Amino acid sequence: MKQFPEHFWWGAATSGPQSEGRFHKKHANVFDYFYDQEPEKFFNQVGPDTASNFYNSYAEDLAMMRSIGMNSVRTSIQWTRLIDDFETNTVDEAGAAFYNQVIDEILANGMIPVMNLHHFDLPVELYQKYGGWESKKVVELFAGFAETCFRLFGDRVKYWTTHNEPMVVVEGEYLYQFHYPNLVDGKKGVQVAYNLNLASAKAIERFKKLALPEAQIGIVLNLTPTYAASDKPSDQEAARIAELWNNKLFLEPAIHGHFPEELEALLAEDGVLWESTREEKQTIRENTIDFLGVNYYHPNRVQAPDIAPNSVGEWLPNRYYDEYNLPGRRVNRDRGWEIYPEAMYDIAKNIQENYRNIPWYVSENGMGVSNEERFMDDQGVIQDDYRIAFVHDHLSWLHKGIAEGSNCFGYHMWTPIDCWSWLNAYKNRYGFIANDIHTQIKTVKKSGHWFKTVAESNQLGAIK
Ligand code: BGP
């Protein structure tokens, strides 16, 4: 039996835009808008309108989460639901009432609420008016929104996060075309990465000023450890740059208060470095996080690029590294992601050794599988043994890291109840709890029952 630390968080994460549905929401975020414009881009043309109906069924949904042993849950506050006027931060009363009820209900179920402020869901109006995260005006507006959230809910919410996976915003919106506005513009992407870091620091600055009792603030980053294809210097160099760009660009400012110098030098040499001021950099220096959330799904294996990095063409960071597919790797073919649980240990050690052993938790981990009805037994329970094995193996490696002193205080699955996955909509299901999107009937999967035994015993045993 592997024993986990006392008060370990056992839970799961979702986000407002992926679970609530658009019910009574007055404003559109970039994904709402993207769907309205181009529904054919979304799997089976399913949009965010209903999602998992959390707006209407939050009380039942949270009770189900509690029933499978969860003691904590993360969701996000949608800027487009809470705020009526983004310039003046006028609060939408119905939006505020909804989040108040959700928070109260989480607490009433004996769970810890973790509230995130930005999960890819920028109000589209702010993109159209100012260029979204390209603009420092939007950075300021976000800090104002964050402060509004702290003021409204900070009496009960003790754990806050500024962004979820800000790197995915850079990649999706500015590099690889999977978030609206689907641009390919590396230079803008670099500025956006900087601005998102600044926005997080500014939100933290507001948070600290309020000095909410016993409250902590962090950020959720998708830490995808980089592994070089070989020991060859060219592959090692590719891995070094990939690590700088994919991980250190957000990790270093969040924890150490400054950007990696090597990365700044490289971007300057390529003529794409961000615009920044001394004052902003001071804000970043003085407003680092209290705790870190780590989303981990798959490793990032790289090799030296096939084409010389200085070839003519658009500047994109992946001019310095190519993806490498490890022969014989385990893959979840529905999502196309390699399964490599050992990385949990590498992440734990990296944080322990290079990031002052800051308190951290696994804020997302999970496995999206298509057409899970094929695994349903005659009692109607999805027999998702692959998910149990997946979580078990990741927890085993995490446990080893904790046993060696890494300061990890929890594990959250993506996701409690099958929810809407952006362009993939409801193609791949991640939940411990299945959702029939036609009836909105929710049923616990075998993995949910298994998770309850782990959470309630605070121990991981062998799987039968
Ligand atoms: C993370 C996001 C989540 C969630 C998850 C699963 O990157 O934070 O919002 O969607 O990935 O990935 P996907 O939905 O792309 O299958």
Short mmCIF file of C-alpha atoms and ligand atoms in Angstrom, two decimals:
data_model
loop_
_atom_site.label_atom_id
_atom_site.label_comp_id
_atom_site.label_asym_id
_atom_site.label_seq_id
_atom_site.Cartn_x
_atom_site.Cartn_y
_atom_site.Cartn_z
CA MET A 1 0.00 0.00 0.00
CA LYS A 2 1.29 3.45 -0.88
CA GLN A 3 0.29 6.00 1.74
CA PHE A 4 -0.28 9.61 0.68
CA PRO A 5 0.38 12.64 2.90
CA GLU A 6 -2.21 13.78 5.41
CA HIS A 7 -4.89 16.14 4.04
CA PHE A 8 -4.01 15.13 0.49
CA TRP A 9 -6.38 16.60 -2.07
CA TRP A 10 -8.32 13.97 -3.99
CA GLY A 11 -10.49 15.57 -6.58
CA ALA A 12 -11.03 16.62 -10.14
CA ALA A 13 -11.06 19.70 -12.32
CA THR A 14 -13.39 21.22 -14.85
CA SER A 15 -13.91 24.72 -16.20
CA GLY A 16 -16.89 27.06 -16.56
CA PRO A 17 -16.96 27.08 -20.37
CA GLN A 18 -16.68 23.29 -20.59
CA SER A 19 -19.32 22.33 -18.04
CA GLU A 20 -21.87 25.09 -17.38
CA GLY A 21 -23.50 25.62 -20.76
CA ARG A 22 -24.22 29.13 -22.01
CA PHE A 23 -27.52 29.46 -20.12
CA HIS A 24 -28.31 33.11 -19.33
CA LYS A 25 -24.80 34.19 -20.23
CA LYS A 26 -24.97 37.65 -21.81
CA HIS A 27 -21.54 37.68 -23.43
CA ALA A 28 -19.63 35.36 -25.71
CA ASN A 29 -16.09 34.20 -25.07
CA VAL A 30 -13.74 33.40 -27.93
CA PHE A 31 -14.91 29.80 -28.05
CA ASP A 32 -18.62 30.68 -28.01
CA TYR A 33 -17.94 33.03 -30.88
CA PHE A 34 -15.78 30.54 -32.78
CA TYR A 35 -18.60 28.00 -32.58
CA ASP A 36 -21.22 30.54 -33.66
CA GLN A 37 -19.10 31.37 -36.72
CA GLU A 38 -17.79 27.94 -37.71
CA PRO A 39 -19.76 25.11 -36.07
CA GLU A 40 -18.46 22.64 -38.67
CA LYS A 41 -14.99 22.84 -37.10
CA PHE A 42 -16.31 21.20 -33.91
CA PHE A 43 -16.69 17.44 -33.59
CA ASN A 44 -20.22 16.49 -34.71
CA GLN A 45 -20.98 20.23 -34.63
CA VAL A 46 -21.58 20.10 -30.89
CA GLY A 47 -20.96 23.47 -29.27
CA PRO A 48 -20.73 24.82 -25.74
CA ASP A 49 -24.42 25.75 -25.47
CA THR A 50 -25.49 22.97 -23.13
CA ALA A 51 -22.14 21.40 -22.23
CA SER A 52 -22.78 19.22 -19.18
CA ASN A 53 -25.63 21.38 -17.95
CA PHE A 54 -23.72 22.30 -14.77
CA TYR A 55 -25.48 25.66 -14.70
CA ASN A 56 -28.74 23.85 -13.93
CA SER A 57 -27.54 20.68 -12.23
CA TYR A 58 -24.59 21.89 -10.14
CA ALA A 59 -26.18 20.73 -6.88
CA GLU A 60 -26.70 17.15 -8.09
CA ASP A 61 -23.35 17.13 -9.89
CA LEU A 62 -21.42 18.26 -6.83
CA ALA A 63 -23.19 15.72 -4.64
CA MET A 64 -22.13 13.01 -7.11
CA MET A 65 -18.54 14.23 -6.97
CA ARG A 66 -18.62 14.03 -3.21
CA SER A 67 -20.11 10.55 -3.42
CA ILE A 68 -17.01 9.26 -5.22
CA GLY A 69 -14.72 10.48 -2.45
CA MET A 70 -13.62 13.84 -3.79
CA ASN A 71 -12.54 16.32 -1.11
CA SER A 72 -11.70 19.18 -3.49
CA VAL A 73 -12.77 20.47 -6.89
CA ARG A 74 -11.56 23.07 -9.35
CA THR A 75 -13.70 25.00 -11.77
CA SER A 76 -13.42 28.46 -13.28
CA ILE A 77 -15.35 31.69 -13.10
CA GLN A 78 -16.31 32.81 -16.58
CA TRP A 79 -15.45 36.45 -17.17
CA THR A 80 -18.31 36.47 -19.69
CA ARG A 81 -20.81 35.32 -17.07
CA LEU A 82 -19.76 37.33 -14.04
CA ILE A 83 -19.20 40.71 -15.63
CA ASP A 84 -21.72 42.84 -17.50
CA ASP A 85 -19.42 45.59 -18.66
CA PHE A 86 -15.78 44.64 -19.12
CA GLU A 87 -14.54 48.23 -19.01
CA THR A 88 -16.15 49.16 -15.72
CA ASN A 89 -16.33 45.71 -14.15
CA THR A 90 -20.02 45.96 -13.41
CA VAL A 91 -21.14 42.68 -11.93
CA ASP A 92 -23.96 40.70 -13.46
CA GLU A 93 -26.14 39.87 -10.48
CA ALA A 94 -27.38 36.55 -11.85
CA GLY A 95 -23.80 35.54 -12.67
CA ALA A 96 -22.61 36.41 -9.17
CA ALA A 97 -25.54 34.55 -7.63
CA PHE A 98 -24.67 31.47 -9.66
CA TYR A 99 -21.03 31.38 -8.55
CA ASN A 100 -22.05 32.09 -4.95
CA GLN A 101 -24.36 29.09 -5.04
CA VAL A 102 -21.71 26.87 -6.61
CA ILE A 103 -19.10 27.83 -4.01
CA ASP A 104 -21.55 27.41 -1.14
CA GLU A 105 -22.59 24.03 -2.46
CA ILE A 106 -19.00 22.83 -2.81
CA LEU A 107 -18.39 23.83 0.80
CA ALA A 108 -21.67 22.31 1.98
CA ASN A 109 -20.47 19.02 0.49
CA GLY A 110 -17.30 19.24 2.55
CA MET A 111 -15.08 19.88 -0.48
CA ILE A 112 -12.43 22.56 -1.01
CA PRO A 113 -13.23 24.92 -3.90
CA VAL A 114 -10.33 25.94 -6.15
CA MET A 115 -11.35 28.78 -8.43
CA ASN A 116 -9.54 29.58 -11.64
CA LEU A 117 -9.95 32.90 -13.45
CA HIS A 118 -9.05 32.23 -17.06
CA HIS A 119 -9.50 28.95 -18.88
CA PHE A 120 -9.08 29.92 -22.59
CA ASP A 121 -12.28 32.00 -22.30
CA LEU A 122 -11.39 35.59 -23.08
CA PRO A 123 -14.49 37.73 -23.86
CA VAL A 124 -14.51 37.96 -27.66
CA GLU A 125 -15.41 41.63 -27.39
CA LEU A 126 -11.98 42.26 -25.90
CA TYR A 127 -10.32 40.54 -28.82
CA GLN A 128 -12.33 42.54 -31.32
CA LYS A 129 -11.76 45.84 -29.57
CA TYR A 130 -8.17 45.53 -28.42
CA GLY A 131 -6.62 42.39 -29.91
CA GLY A 132 -7.21 40.36 -26.75
CA TRP A 133 -4.07 39.22 -24.93
CA GLU A 134 -1.91 41.11 -27.44
CA SER A 135 -2.94 44.24 -25.58
CA LYS A 136 -1.78 45.53 -22.23
CA LYS A 137 -5.15 47.20 -21.82
CA VAL A 138 -6.66 43.71 -21.63
CA VAL A 139 -4.02 42.76 -19.06
CA GLU A 140 -5.29 45.63 -16.87
CA LEU A 141 -8.91 44.68 -17.42
CA PHE A 142 -8.13 41.11 -16.37
CA ALA A 143 -6.52 42.34 -13.16
CA GLY A 144 -9.73 44.28 -12.45
CA PHE A 145 -11.87 41.22 -13.13
CA ALA A 146 -9.62 39.16 -10.83
CA GLU A 147 -9.98 41.70 -8.04
CA THR A 148 -13.76 41.64 -8.44
CA CYS A 149 -13.69 37.86 -8.00
CA PHE A 150 -11.49 38.07 -4.90
CA ARG A 151 -13.81 40.66 -3.38
CA LEU A 152 -16.98 38.74 -4.14
CA PHE A 153 -15.88 35.23 -3.21
CA GLY A 154 -12.64 35.58 -1.23
CA ASP A 155 -14.42 35.14 2.10
CA ARG A 156 -15.00 31.47 1.19
CA VAL A 157 -12.55 30.57 -1.58
CA LYS A 158 -9.05 30.00 -0.18
CA TYR A 159 -7.35 28.66 -3.30
CA TRP A 160 -7.21 30.71 -6.46
CA THR A 161 -5.44 30.26 -9.76
CA THR A 162 -4.92 33.00 -12.33
CA HIS A 163 -4.70 31.07 -15.62
CA ASN A 164 -5.14 27.51 -16.78
CA GLU A 165 -2.48 26.49 -19.32
CA PRO A 166 -1.68 29.96 -20.67
CA MET A 167 0.73 28.34 -23.15
CA VAL A 168 -2.21 26.69 -24.87
CA VAL A 169 -3.67 30.14 -25.57
CA VAL A 170 -0.41 31.11 -27.29
CA GLU A 171 -0.33 27.88 -29.28
CA GLY A 172 -4.01 27.71 -30.13
CA GLU A 173 -4.59 31.36 -31.01
CA TYR A 174 -1.23 32.39 -32.48
CA LEU A 175 0.79 29.38 -33.63
CA TYR A 176 -1.04 26.19 -34.50
CA GLN A 177 -4.62 27.28 -35.21
CA PHE A 178 -6.94 25.52 -32.81
CA HIS A 179 -8.41 28.49 -30.89
CA TYR A 180 -10.09 31.55 -32.37
CA PRO A 181 -8.72 33.75 -34.02
CA ASN A 182 -6.50 30.93 -35.44
CA LEU A 183 -3.61 33.15 -36.46
CA VAL A 184 -0.11 32.06 -37.42
CA ASP A 185 2.00 34.85 -36.02
CA GLY A 186 4.95 33.92 -33.85
CA LYS A 187 5.87 37.47 -32.93
CA LYS A 188 2.39 38.22 -31.65
CA GLY A 189 2.46 34.87 -29.86
CA VAL A 190 5.63 35.88 -28.03
CA GLN A 191 4.01 39.14 -26.90
CA VAL A 192 0.92 37.25 -25.77
CA ALA A 193 3.06 34.86 -23.71
CA TYR A 194 4.65 37.84 -21.99
CA ASN A 195 1.31 39.57 -21.47
CA LEU A 196 -0.24 36.46 -19.94
CA ASN A 197 2.65 36.27 -17.48
CA LEU A 198 2.15 39.94 -16.69
CA ALA A 199 -1.61 39.49 -16.28
CA SER A 200 -1.01 36.70 -13.78
CA ALA A 201 1.42 38.86 -11.79
CA LYS A 202 -0.99 41.81 -11.82
CA ALA A 203 -3.83 39.63 -10.58
CA ILE A 204 -1.55 38.36 -7.81
CA GLU A 205 -0.66 41.95 -6.93
CA ARG A 206 -4.36 42.78 -6.47
CA PHE A 207 -4.81 39.61 -4.46
CA LYS A 208 -1.97 40.45 -2.09
CA LYS A 209 -3.30 43.97 -1.52
CA LEU A 210 -6.57 42.54 -0.27
CA ALA A 211 -4.73 40.32 2.22
CA LEU A 212 -7.52 37.76 2.39
CA PRO A 213 -7.08 35.60 5.48
CA GLU A 214 -5.50 32.19 4.83
CA ALA A 215 -5.91 32.54 1.08
CA GLN A 216 -3.35 31.41 -1.49
CA ILE A 217 -2.90 32.02 -5.16
CA GLY A 218 -1.24 30.00 -7.90
CA ILE A 219 -1.23 29.27 -11.59
CA VAL A 220 -2.01 26.09 -13.51
CA LEU A 221 0.63 25.17 -16.10
CA ASN A 222 0.75 22.28 -18.52
CA LEU A 223 4.18 20.95 -17.70
CA THR A 224 5.06 18.65 -20.48
CA PRO A 225 8.56 17.42 -19.68
CA THR A 226 10.90 17.41 -22.65
CA TYR A 227 12.84 14.27 -23.53
CA ALA A 228 15.52 14.33 -26.23
CA ALA A 229 15.46 11.58 -28.83
CA SER A 230 19.11 10.76 -28.16
CA ASP A 231 22.31 11.96 -26.50
CA LYS A 232 23.48 13.53 -29.74
CA PRO A 233 24.34 17.21 -29.13
CA SER A 234 21.88 18.34 -31.79
CA ASP A 235 18.98 16.47 -30.13
CA GLN A 236 20.04 17.74 -26.72
CA GLU A 237 20.07 21.30 -28.04
CA ALA A 238 16.59 20.83 -29.52
CA ALA A 239 15.36 19.61 -26.11
CA ARG A 240 16.99 22.53 -24.31
CA ILE A 241 15.16 25.08 -26.47
CA ALA A 242 11.87 23.18 -26.36
CA GLU A 243 12.07 23.11 -22.57
CA LEU A 244 12.82 26.84 -22.44
CA TRP A 245 9.88 27.68 -24.64
CA ASN A 246 7.26 25.19 -23.48
CA ASN A 247 7.89 25.12 -19.76
CA LYS A 248 10.34 27.69 -18.46
CA LEU A 249 8.64 30.61 -20.23
CA PHE A 250 5.83 30.39 -17.68
CA LEU A 251 7.39 28.46 -14.82
CA GLU A 252 10.34 30.77 -14.21
CA PRO A 253 8.41 34.05 -13.96
CA ALA A 254 5.67 32.38 -11.89
CA ILE A 255 8.09 30.95 -9.35
CA HIS A 256 11.38 32.86 -9.66
CA GLY A 257 9.94 36.20 -10.80
CA HIS A 258 11.94 36.54 -14.01
CA PHE A 259 12.15 35.12 -17.53
CA PRO A 260 14.92 32.72 -18.49
CA GLU A 261 17.81 34.83 -19.82
CA GLU A 262 18.72 32.29 -22.49
CA LEU A 263 15.22 32.48 -23.90
CA GLU A 264 15.17 36.27 -23.89
CA ALA A 265 18.51 36.28 -25.72
CA LEU A 266 17.28 33.83 -28.34
CA LEU A 267 14.06 35.75 -28.97
CA ALA A 268 15.99 39.02 -29.20
CA GLU A 269 18.40 37.53 -31.71
CA ASP A 270 15.46 36.30 -33.79
CA GLY A 271 13.92 39.78 -33.67
CA VAL A 272 10.72 38.66 -31.94
CA LEU A 273 11.30 39.62 -28.31
CA TRP A 274 8.34 41.09 -26.47
CA GLU A 275 7.88 44.72 -25.52
CA SER A 276 8.27 45.16 -21.81
CA THR A 277 8.99 47.90 -19.29
CA ARG A 278 11.11 47.89 -16.14
CA GLU A 279 8.04 48.58 -14.10
CA GLU A 280 6.21 45.56 -15.52
CA LYS A 281 9.21 43.35 -14.88
CA GLN A 282 9.25 44.55 -11.32
CA THR A 283 5.58 43.61 -10.97
CA ILE A 284 6.47 40.14 -12.24
CA ARG A 285 9.41 39.93 -9.84
CA GLU A 286 7.36 40.93 -6.82
CA ASN A 287 4.27 38.84 -7.46
CA THR A 288 5.17 35.20 -7.66
CA ILE A 289 2.82 32.35 -6.82
CA ASP A 290 2.14 30.61 -3.50
CA PHE A 291 1.49 27.21 -5.07
CA LEU A 292 1.64 25.57 -8.47
CA GLY A 293 -0.92 23.47 -10.33
CA VAL A 294 0.53 21.07 -12.87
CA ASN A 295 -1.48 19.60 -15.72
CA TYR A 296 0.20 16.56 -17.16
CA TYR A 297 -1.06 14.39 -20.00
CA HIS A 298 1.87 13.26 -22.14
CA PRO A 299 5.60 13.77 -22.55
CA ASN A 300 7.15 16.01 -25.17
CA ARG A 301 9.78 14.07 -27.11
CA VAL A 302 11.89 16.07 -29.49
CA GLN A 303 14.75 15.74 -31.93
CA ALA A 304 16.89 18.12 -33.93
CA PRO A 305 14.83 19.78 -36.67
CA ASP A 306 14.87 18.36 -40.12
CA ILE A 307 15.06 21.79 -41.70
CA ALA A 308 17.63 24.45 -40.74
CA PRO A 309 16.06 26.85 -38.20
CA ASN A 310 17.09 29.91 -40.21
CA SER A 311 15.28 28.76 -43.36
CA VAL A 312 13.01 31.40 -44.83
CA GLY A 313 9.48 31.50 -43.44
CA GLU A 314 7.32 32.58 -40.56
CA TRP A 315 9.02 32.60 -37.12
CA LEU A 316 7.61 29.81 -35.01
CA PRO A 317 9.29 28.34 -31.92
CA ASN A 318 9.23 24.82 -33.33
CA ARG A 319 11.81 25.83 -35.94
CA TYR A 320 14.24 24.64 -33.25
CA TYR A 321 12.83 21.19 -32.60
CA ASP A 322 10.83 18.45 -34.30
CA GLU A 323 8.46 16.08 -32.63
CA TYR A 324 9.95 12.66 -32.04
CA ASN A 325 7.85 9.50 -31.83
CA LEU A 326 9.49 6.94 -29.60
CA PRO A 327 9.28 3.54 -31.28
CA GLY A 328 7.09 1.17 -29.28
CA ARG A 329 5.54 3.93 -27.19
CA ARG A 330 2.20 3.38 -25.44
CA VAL A 331 -0.45 5.63 -26.91
CA ASN A 332 -4.06 6.51 -26.19
CA ARG A 333 -5.00 6.34 -29.84
CA ASP A 334 -8.32 8.16 -29.40
CA ARG A 335 -6.48 11.31 -28.36
CA GLY A 336 -3.14 10.50 -30.01
CA TRP A 337 -1.15 11.14 -26.84
CA GLU A 338 1.68 8.98 -25.54
CA ILE A 339 1.10 7.42 -22.11
CA TYR A 340 4.20 7.87 -19.99
CA PRO A 341 3.46 7.82 -16.24
CA GLU A 342 7.16 8.01 -15.28
CA ALA A 343 7.04 11.71 -16.14
CA MET A 344 5.07 12.32 -12.94
CA TYR A 345 8.20 11.47 -11.01
CA ASP A 346 10.38 13.66 -13.25
CA ILE A 347 7.97 16.58 -12.73
CA ALA A 348 8.01 16.06 -8.95
CA LYS A 349 11.81 16.02 -8.86
CA ASN A 350 12.12 19.02 -11.17
CA ILE A 351 9.92 21.12 -8.90
CA GLN A 352 11.74 19.88 -5.82
CA GLU A 353 15.21 20.54 -7.18
CA ASN A 354 14.81 23.57 -9.42
CA TYR A 355 11.75 25.40 -8.14
CA ARG A 356 12.49 25.70 -4.43
CA ASN A 357 10.27 22.73 -3.69
CA ILE A 358 7.21 24.95 -3.86
CA PRO A 359 3.90 23.39 -2.74
CA TRP A 360 2.23 21.97 -5.83
CA TYR A 361 -0.51 19.62 -6.88
CA VAL A 362 -1.47 17.71 -9.98
CA SER A 363 -4.24 19.95 -11.24
CA GLU A 364 -5.11 17.78 -14.27
CA ASN A 365 -4.22 14.32 -15.48
CA GLY A 366 -6.46 11.98 -17.40
CA MET A 367 -7.37 10.05 -20.44
CA GLY A 368 -9.97 10.90 -23.10
CA VAL A 369 -11.52 7.86 -24.72
CA SER A 370 -14.08 7.74 -27.54
CA ASN A 371 -17.30 5.81 -27.62
CA GLU A 372 -17.07 4.50 -24.08
CA GLU A 373 -20.52 2.88 -24.37
CA ARG A 374 -18.67 -0.05 -25.93
CA PHE A 375 -17.34 -0.82 -22.45
CA MET A 376 -20.72 -0.66 -20.69
CA ASP A 377 -21.78 -3.76 -18.73
CA ASP A 378 -25.36 -4.99 -18.38
CA GLN A 379 -25.82 -2.91 -15.23
CA GLY A 380 -25.08 0.21 -17.29
CA VAL A 381 -21.65 0.84 -15.71
CA ILE A 382 -18.77 1.74 -18.03
CA GLN A 383 -15.95 -0.69 -17.26
CA ASP A 384 -13.08 1.73 -17.85
CA ASP A 385 -10.26 -0.42 -16.53
CA TYR A 386 -7.85 1.45 -18.85
CA ARG A 387 -8.58 4.65 -16.89
CA ILE A 388 -8.02 2.92 -13.56
CA ALA A 389 -4.68 1.60 -14.83
CA PHE A 390 -3.77 5.04 -16.16
CA VAL A 391 -4.50 6.83 -12.87
CA HIS A 392 -2.93 4.06 -10.83
CA ASP A 393 0.34 4.20 -12.78
CA HIS A 394 0.55 7.99 -12.62
CA LEU A 395 -0.18 7.98 -8.90
CA SER A 396 2.51 5.34 -8.31
CA TRP A 397 5.18 7.50 -9.92
CA LEU A 398 3.87 10.58 -8.15
CA HIS A 399 4.06 8.73 -4.87
CA LYS A 400 7.71 7.92 -5.47
CA GLY A 401 8.44 11.63 -5.98
CA ILE A 402 6.56 12.53 -2.79
CA ALA A 403 8.38 9.81 -0.84
CA GLU A 404 11.62 11.45 -1.93
CA GLY A 405 10.51 14.82 -0.59
CA SER A 406 8.64 16.60 -3.39
CA ASN A 407 6.06 18.90 -1.87
CA CYS A 408 2.95 17.67 -3.68
CA PHE A 409 -0.34 18.11 -1.82
CA GLY A 410 -2.93 16.69 -4.17
CA TYR A 411 -4.12 14.96 -7.28
CA HIS A 412 -6.97 16.17 -9.47
CA MET A 413 -8.29 14.18 -12.36
CA TRP A 414 -9.47 15.76 -15.56
CA THR A 415 -12.44 15.62 -15.14
CA PRO A 416 -15.22 14.76 -12.65
CA ILE A 417 -18.06 14.48 -15.19
CA ASP A 418 -17.57 14.06 -18.96
CA CYS A 419 -17.43 17.59 -20.29
CA TRP A 420 -17.04 19.58 -23.50
CA SER A 421 -13.54 19.44 -24.97
CA TRP A 422 -13.18 22.49 -27.25
CA LEU A 423 -12.83 21.44 -30.90
CA ASN A 424 -13.19 17.79 -29.92
CA ALA A 425 -16.50 18.61 -28.21
CA TYR A 426 -17.78 15.32 -26.77
CA LYS A 427 -15.65 12.99 -28.89
CA ASN A 428 -13.34 11.86 -26.09
CA ARG A 429 -14.66 11.34 -22.58
CA TYR A 430 -12.48 11.98 -19.56
CA GLY A 431 -14.81 11.74 -16.56
CA PHE A 432 -15.09 9.47 -13.55
CA ILE A 433 -18.78 10.07 -14.19
CA ALA A 434 -20.35 9.49 -17.61
CA ASN A 435 -22.73 11.98 -19.12
CA ASP A 436 -25.30 11.06 -21.74
CA ILE A 437 -25.40 14.38 -23.55
CA HIS A 438 -28.84 13.70 -25.02
CA THR A 439 -30.54 13.09 -21.69
CA GLN A 440 -27.98 14.65 -19.31
CA ILE A 441 -28.21 11.48 -17.21
CA LYS A 442 -24.99 11.01 -15.28
CA THR A 443 -23.66 7.68 -14.03
CA VAL A 444 -20.53 6.74 -12.12
CA LYS A 445 -18.01 4.71 -14.13
CA LYS A 446 -16.01 1.85 -12.64
CA SER A 447 -13.06 4.26 -12.27
CA GLY A 448 -15.21 6.55 -10.11
CA HIS A 449 -15.96 3.71 -7.71
CA TRP A 450 -12.27 2.79 -7.66
CA PHE A 451 -11.24 6.40 -7.02
CA LYS A 452 -13.50 6.53 -3.98
CA THR A 453 -11.58 3.69 -2.31
CA VAL A 454 -8.25 5.40 -3.01
CA ALA A 455 -9.46 8.82 -1.83
CA GLU A 456 -11.16 7.58 1.30
CA SER A 457 -8.25 5.38 2.39
CA ASN A 458 -5.64 7.93 1.26
CA GLN A 459 -3.75 4.92 -0.04
CA LEU A 460 -2.99 3.34 -3.35
CA GLY A 461 -2.97 -0.45 -3.55
CA ALA A 462 -2.32 -2.80 -6.42
CA ILE A 463 -5.11 -2.99 -8.98
CA LYS A 464 -6.92 -6.26 -9.27
C1 BGP B 1 -6.30 20.54 -20.94
C2 BGP B 1 -7.31 21.61 -20.66
C3 BGP B 1 -8.68 21.13 -20.42
C4 BGP B 1 -9.08 19.85 -21.12
C5 BGP B 1 -7.95 18.83 -21.24
C6 BGP B 1 -8.20 17.67 -22.16
O1 BGP B 1 -5.33 21.03 -21.80
O2 BGP B 1 -6.94 22.40 -19.55
O3 BGP B 1 -9.52 22.22 -20.66
O4 BGP B 1 -9.82 20.06 -22.22
O5 BGP B 1 -6.75 19.43 -21.63
O6 BGP B 1 -7.76 17.94 -23.47
P1 BGP B 1 -8.71 17.94 -24.72
O7 BGP B 1 -9.96 18.57 -24.30
O8 BGP B 1 -8.00 18.73 -25.76
O9 BGP B 1 -8.85 16.51 -25.11
#
